């Protein structure tokens, strides 16, 4: 018989900081909180809470060319529009409900910036960026890119008009997310109406966490969480229930941990210091390709 999953704690992100001139984010891990492998396969969570940008003629508002190696960057837009292009020749624009899933693998240079018409008109940007680790055997795979649009996402309507769950990766009640992942994970975008409820169950060894983006919810009957709270669950018990006191928007992340060393130097995430030195050497010698400003 399965039991209720217990909660490790509720955490806040670090104070907002700017990534380039286009992304005002709060880091929840690993600099905001160092959860280590407790959140594996996820390496980093930057939350861009809704923030309004004035109209601009600057078509580069964002962050200029920079490298990554050894993991994936996953950007989810809820409002506003973000563009990306990279040295592997991939590019795309994501708007509300869309997801950019970039596998840096062996190495890539990319730019991330406000899409031109959004930058020109100005408006609210609301987004998340996750870094998802790759197993050592796949860190040097060729880079690639998945542009996932809202219409592709799995969708489950909750009972009693209580809201809906969008499935970006993994599976919920038979609805499948479009993201192709290297290791098993679930990524659910949860929208609850006041009084709505949703239930989830994951094996205890899988890491599980929830970011509350708006509203007030009660988790497992007694723990209240509000906007900007990050709920980390123990690796004990399986079942999670969420009841909404008000309209609420949450991101649930779950996955099988990658139990390998994490050695990070800025935008490179490998398993040994030697691999990091190789990444720096390869970057300095131009092996990541070229990308104009
Ligand atoms: Mn990047």
GROMACS .gro file of C-alpha atoms and ligand atoms in nm, residues 19 63-64 66-68 71 73 75 84 102 108-112 129 131 267, ligand 1:
model
   20
   19UNK     CA    1   2.071   3.749  -1.671
   63UNK     CA    2   2.182   3.741  -2.316
   64UNK     CA    3   2.444   3.724  -2.592
   66UNK     CA    4   2.762   3.194  -2.447
   67UNK     CA    5   2.858   2.826  -2.429
   68UNK     CA    6   2.711   2.521  -2.259
   71UNK     CA    7   2.345   1.917  -1.991
   73UNK     CA    8   1.864   2.402  -2.098
   75UNK     CA    9   1.296   2.728  -2.112
   84UNK     CA   10   1.694   3.135  -2.923
  102UNK     CA   11   1.804   2.252  -2.597
  108UNK     CA   12   2.708   2.473  -2.819
  109UNK     CA   13   2.702   2.850  -2.829
  110UNK     CA   14   2.362   3.012  -2.807
  111UNK     CA   15   2.182   3.342  -2.762
  112UNK     CA   16   1.862   3.386  -2.564
  129UNK     CA   17   1.461   2.810  -1.711
  131UNK     CA   18   1.905   2.300  -1.645
  267UNK     CA   19   2.811   2.696  -1.809
  294LIG    MN1   20   2.217   2.964  -2.199
   0.00000   0.00000   0.00000
